[in-house]
């Protein structure tokens, strides 16, 4: 899903500096019907925009942790995907969302996207390590050592999504999400940037194509 990642990053760069035409349009729209509350409105650190940023941070962290997952599977014959475990992770997230009063199907989609993004990273790295043996990691952690981090990120993601829920259908959601993604992408290589875009594809109800 490199296209999606690129689209998010481009949208974010455009959002940083609105065009004059957009500024004029916003002025003309002022007072024309009830306007949605800004995503920045709310207690410090707890506005919907802050929660969106946290979602992006966690998605980026999970993409990076996927490096350790790939290293744990290297030369073991273990498949990249584990449908049974992945289904359990999504089911747990759905249950946590229901408990916390968040749309469980939305949370399930976002969590499934994290898994797909992780698969994307793992496949990319395993292919790279096969083609370039000199780039193989020296550290080969046991998968059991990595899973606590994955579980923690998953729990924190559900909490962040609860805070971001008011932003989900907001017209500014894609732009705010993209801006946060641009900031995170500065520290990522191409493989992980593409995975980040994949991981964020269901956060807003209308993600830019």
Tab-separated table of C-alpha atoms in Angstrom:
chain	number	residue	atom	x	y	z
A	1	UNK	CA	0.000	0.000	0.000
A	2	UNK	CA	2.759	2.423	-0.892
A	3	UNK	CA	0.224	4.581	-2.695
A	4	UNK	CA	-1.807	5.092	0.447
A	5	UNK	CA	1.236	6.004	2.496
A	6	UNK	CA	2.368	8.486	-0.146
A	7	UNK	CA	-1.117	9.973	-0.331
A	8	UNK	CA	-1.279	10.491	3.423
A	9	UNK	CA	2.118	12.164	3.497
A	10	UNK	CA	1.289	14.432	0.568
A	11	UNK	CA	-2.017	15.360	2.190
A	12	UNK	CA	-0.164	16.186	5.396
A	13	UNK	CA	2.290	18.489	3.652
A	14	UNK	CA	-0.554	20.326	1.939
A	15	UNK	CA	-2.371	20.659	5.262
A	16	UNK	CA	0.568	22.388	6.898
A	17	UNK	CA	0.157	25.472	4.700
A	18	UNK	CA	-3.424	25.950	3.393
A	19	UNK	CA	-3.709	27.743	0.068
A	20	UNK	CA	-5.144	31.236	-0.177
A	21	UNK	CA	-8.140	29.819	-2.018
A	22	UNK	CA	-8.903	27.458	0.826
A	23	UNK	CA	-8.543	30.262	3.354
A	24	UNK	CA	-11.039	32.382	1.405
A	25	UNK	CA	-13.432	29.457	1.177
A	26	UNK	CA	-13.283	28.955	4.928
A	27	UNK	CA	-14.066	32.619	5.511
A	28	UNK	CA	-17.051	32.438	3.165
A	29	UNK	CA	-18.341	29.346	4.932
A	30	UNK	CA	-18.205	30.980	8.355
A	31	UNK	CA	-21.707	31.389	9.678
A	32	UNK	CA	-23.247	29.180	6.977
A	33	UNK	CA	-24.864	26.594	9.198
A	34	UNK	CA	-23.486	24.952	12.307
A	35	UNK	CA	-19.773	24.244	11.991
A	36	UNK	CA	-18.211	21.179	13.643
A	37	UNK	CA	-16.034	21.842	16.662
A	38	UNK	CA	-12.320	22.061	15.805
A	39	UNK	CA	-10.371	18.874	16.425
A	40	UNK	CA	-8.062	20.871	18.682
A	41	UNK	CA	-10.913	21.760	21.036
A	42	UNK	CA	-10.731	20.058	24.404
A	43	UNK	CA	-8.531	19.758	27.494
A	44	UNK	CA	-4.806	20.092	26.899
A	45	UNK	CA	-3.448	16.797	25.633
A	46	UNK	CA	-6.933	15.292	25.362
A	47	UNK	CA	-8.386	16.949	22.259
A	48	UNK	CA	-9.367	14.658	19.365
A	49	UNK	CA	-6.364	15.914	17.381
A	50	UNK	CA	-4.056	14.855	20.222
A	51	UNK	CA	-5.629	11.398	20.223
A	52	UNK	CA	-5.139	11.131	16.457
A	53	UNK	CA	-1.477	11.985	16.940
A	54	UNK	CA	-1.218	9.273	19.576
A	55	UNK	CA	-2.808	6.751	17.202
A	56	UNK	CA	-0.170	7.618	14.598
A	57	UNK	CA	2.643	7.331	17.147
A	58	UNK	CA	1.471	3.881	18.201
A	59	UNK	CA	1.045	2.720	14.599
A	60	UNK	CA	4.588	3.859	13.827
A	61	UNK	CA	5.926	2.158	16.949
A	62	UNK	CA	4.218	-1.095	16.012
A	63	UNK	CA	5.662	-0.920	12.503
A	64	UNK	CA	9.154	-0.571	13.986
A	65	UNK	CA	8.595	-3.398	16.488
A	66	UNK	CA	7.754	-5.546	13.465
A	67	UNK	CA	11.492	-5.574	12.723
A	68	UNK	CA	12.004	-7.641	15.865
A	69	UNK	CA	9.129	-9.935	14.918
A	70	UNK	CA	10.748	-10.532	11.530
A	71	UNK	CA	14.124	-11.172	13.167
A	72	UNK	CA	12.515	-13.704	15.495
A	73	UNK	CA	11.110	-15.592	12.496
A	74	UNK	CA	14.285	-15.471	10.397
A	75	UNK	CA	15.558	-18.951	9.459
A	76	UNK	CA	12.941	-20.626	11.659
A	77	UNK	CA	10.549	-21.706	8.925
A	78	UNK	CA	7.782	-19.925	10.825
A	79	UNK	CA	5.189	-18.309	8.559
A	80	UNK	CA	4.898	-14.529	8.566
A	81	UNK	CA	1.157	-14.716	9.107
A	82	UNK	CA	-0.569	-16.532	11.960
A	83	UNK	CA	-4.308	-16.375	11.189
A	84	UNK	CA	-5.381	-17.922	14.483
A	85	UNK	CA	-3.389	-15.526	16.647
A	86	UNK	CA	-4.265	-12.545	14.453
A	87	UNK	CA	-7.972	-13.345	14.772
A	88	UNK	CA	-7.561	-13.550	18.551
A	89	UNK	CA	-5.825	-10.153	18.649
A	90	UNK	CA	-8.646	-8.549	16.665
A	91	UNK	CA	-11.275	-10.261	18.827
A	92	UNK	CA	-9.601	-9.018	22.016
A	93	UNK	CA	-9.477	-5.473	20.644
A	94	UNK	CA	-13.142	-5.680	19.688
A	95	UNK	CA	-14.022	-6.820	23.210
A	96	UNK	CA	-11.936	-4.041	24.799
A	97	UNK	CA	-13.610	-1.464	22.562
A	98	UNK	CA	-17.074	-2.714	23.528
A	99	UNK	CA	-16.119	-2.470	27.190
A	100	UNK	CA	-14.837	1.087	26.697
A	101	UNK	CA	-17.844	2.259	24.694
A	102	UNK	CA	-16.013	2.583	21.371
A	103	UNK	CA	-17.347	1.291	18.046
A	104	UNK	CA	-15.947	-2.270	18.134
A	105	UNK	CA	-16.065	-2.791	14.375
A	106	UNK	CA	-14.098	0.399	13.744
A	107	UNK	CA	-11.481	-0.608	16.302
A	108	UNK	CA	-11.334	-4.099	14.802
A	109	UNK	CA	-10.656	-2.632	11.349
A	110	UNK	CA	-7.890	-0.379	12.651
A	111	UNK	CA	-6.254	-3.238	14.556
A	112	UNK	CA	-6.489	-5.491	11.500
A	113	UNK	CA	-4.708	-2.740	9.569
A	114	UNK	CA	-1.882	-2.789	12.134
A	115	UNK	CA	-1.482	-6.514	11.541
A	116	UNK	CA	-1.469	-6.032	7.769
A	117	UNK	CA	1.141	-3.287	8.106
A	118	UNK	CA	3.290	-5.527	10.293
A	119	UNK	CA	3.044	-8.297	7.707
A	120	UNK	CA	4.148	-5.805	5.060
A	121	UNK	CA	7.238	-4.883	7.089
A	122	UNK	CA	8.113	-8.479	7.914
A	123	UNK	CA	7.817	-9.650	4.319
A	124	UNK	CA	9.905	-6.721	3.122
A	125	UNK	CA	12.660	-7.343	5.654
A	126	UNK	CA	12.761	-11.104	5.170
A	127	UNK	CA	13.054	-10.567	1.422
A	128	UNK	CA	15.827	-8.013	1.964
A	129	UNK	CA	17.718	-10.315	4.311
A	130	UNK	CA	17.497	-13.150	1.810
A	131	UNK	CA	18.823	-10.975	-1.004
A	132	UNK	CA	21.461	-9.280	1.163
A	133	UNK	CA	22.707	-11.686	3.842
A	134	UNK	CA	25.122	-9.041	5.130
A	135	UNK	CA	22.132	-6.957	6.264
A	136	UNK	CA	20.747	-9.687	8.505
A	137	UNK	CA	20.255	-8.665	12.142
A	138	UNK	CA	22.675	-9.988	14.722
A	139	UNK	CA	19.978	-10.042	17.389
A	140	UNK	CA	17.389	-12.810	16.985
A	141	UNK	CA	14.897	-12.349	19.826
A	142	UNK	CA	12.441	-15.018	20.821
A	143	UNK	CA	8.938	-14.119	19.703
A	144	UNK	CA	7.764	-14.459	23.295
A	145	UNK	CA	10.054	-11.545	24.173
A	146	UNK	CA	8.415	-9.310	21.576
A	147	UNK	CA	4.767	-10.068	22.267
A	148	UNK	CA	4.523	-8.026	25.498
A	149	UNK	CA	5.382	-4.914	23.481
A	150	UNK	CA	2.788	-5.824	20.857
A	151	UNK	CA	0.184	-6.369	23.574
A	152	UNK	CA	1.012	-3.053	25.242
A	153	UNK	CA	0.765	-1.163	21.963
A	154	UNK	CA	-2.553	-2.865	21.243
A	155	UNK	CA	-4.003	-1.861	24.614
A	156	UNK	CA	-2.800	1.718	24.247
A	157	UNK	CA	-4.168	1.870	20.715
A	158	UNK	CA	-7.705	1.076	21.882
A	159	UNK	CA	-7.413	3.856	24.469
A	160	UNK	CA	-6.130	6.292	21.843
A	161	UNK	CA	-8.932	5.351	19.459
A	162	UNK	CA	-11.472	6.102	22.175
A	163	UNK	CA	-10.073	9.624	22.381
A	164	UNK	CA	-9.934	9.923	18.597
A	165	UNK	CA	-13.488	8.676	18.033
A	166	UNK	CA	-15.003	12.212	17.871
A	167	UNK	CA	-12.570	13.016	15.041
A	168	UNK	CA	-13.399	9.943	13.002
A	169	UNK	CA	-16.151	11.504	10.868
A	170	UNK	CA	-14.870	15.091	11.086
A	171	UNK	CA	-14.064	16.699	7.746
A	172	UNK	CA	-10.601	17.617	9.045
A	173	UNK	CA	-9.758	14.091	10.169
A	174	UNK	CA	-7.787	13.039	7.048
A	175	UNK	CA	-5.713	16.233	7.055
A	176	UNK	CA	-4.980	16.048	10.794
A	177	UNK	CA	-4.079	12.379	10.501
A	178	UNK	CA	-1.807	13.078	7.550
A	179	UNK	CA	-0.010	15.889	9.378
A	180	UNK	CA	0.724	13.566	12.274
A	181	UNK	CA	1.894	10.888	9.830
A	182	UNK	CA	4.294	13.321	8.156
A	183	UNK	CA	5.903	14.077	11.518
A	184	UNK	CA	6.354	10.384	12.293
A	185	UNK	CA	7.561	9.533	8.785
A	186	UNK	CA	10.621	11.740	9.193
A	187	UNK	CA	12.174	8.991	11.308
A	188	UNK	CA	11.143	6.072	9.082
A	189	UNK	CA	12.567	4.512	5.942
A	190	UNK	CA	10.490	3.817	2.841
A	191	UNK	CA	9.364	0.367	3.980
A	192	UNK	CA	8.115	1.625	7.327
A	193	UNK	CA	6.541	4.766	5.855
A	194	UNK	CA	4.498	2.605	3.503
A	195	UNK	CA	3.503	0.371	6.408
A	196	UNK	CA	2.454	3.406	8.446
A	197	UNK	CA	0.158	4.500	5.635
A	198	UNK	CA	-1.372	1.023	5.554
A	199	UNK	CA	-1.833	1.021	9.317
A	200	UNK	CA	-3.789	4.299	9.248
A	201	UNK	CA	-6.121	3.512	6.361
A	202	UNK	CA	-9.255	2.985	8.498
A	203	UNK	CA	-8.765	5.630	11.184
A	204	UNK	CA	-10.809	8.325	9.436
A	205	UNK	CA	-14.103	7.588	7.727
A	206	UNK	CA	-12.707	9.240	4.595
A	207	UNK	CA	-8.979	8.673	4.128
A	208	UNK	CA	-7.514	10.477	1.097
A	209	UNK	CA	-6.898	8.285	-1.939
